């Protein structure tokens, strides 16, 4: 499942999946952790869809209201074990407010300390640690991070490439 809050990226992703005969669901929305989950959330963008964000930034040209989806309910429903994300600073509220990561055992993410700041980045890392995640790999001085946690039965999980 792909959850995308920028309609341009959603259309591009769906087109790419179709061209490559990939049966991947791509849904419009924005994942929100914790309770309560609002009906919609503000989403900010500009001409460059890859810099869209839940954070308003200097380059913001327009804002939309996007349907909110519960992070925890989505993980539980989908049985997700791996999260891959590049959400332009949205990792901070998502991970620091998360009540549960259910069956997730691996997180691959682009970190955005230049968007959220060093203090919030430290809080994010602490929150992931409280949920049992440990840093497995740090690529490009903290820009790309891989986190892992042991499965419930106590066996370590490994990324198989």
PDB file of N, CA and C in Angstrom, residues 4 13 19 154 160:
ATOM      1  N   UNK A   4      -0.374   8.519  -0.332  1.00  0.00           N
ATOM      2  CA  UNK A   4       0.243   9.733  -0.874  1.00  0.00           C
ATOM      3  C   UNK A   4      -0.706  10.916  -0.706  1.00  0.00           C
ATOM      4  N   UNK A  13       2.630   7.922  -9.465  1.00  0.00           N
ATOM      5  CA  UNK A  13       2.876   6.588  -8.924  1.00  0.00           C
ATOM      6  C   UNK A  13       1.967   5.549  -9.542  1.00  0.00           C
ATOM      7  N   UNK A  19       2.415   0.967 -15.817  1.00  0.00           N
ATOM      8  CA  UNK A  19       3.405   0.731 -16.872  1.00  0.00           C
ATOM      9  C   UNK A  19       4.293  -0.479 -16.574  1.00  0.00           C
ATOM     10  N   UNK A 154      11.097 -12.755  19.679  1.00  0.00           N
ATOM     11  CA  UNK A 154      12.454 -12.563  20.152  1.00  0.00           C
ATOM     12  C   UNK A 154      13.535 -12.872  19.131  1.00  0.00           C
ATOM     13  N   UNK A 160      16.864  -8.457   3.889  1.00  0.00           N
ATOM     14  CA  UNK A 160      17.444  -9.323   2.868  1.00  0.00           C
ATOM     15  C   UNK A 160      17.378  -8.582   1.556  1.00  0.00           C
TER      16      UNK A 160
END
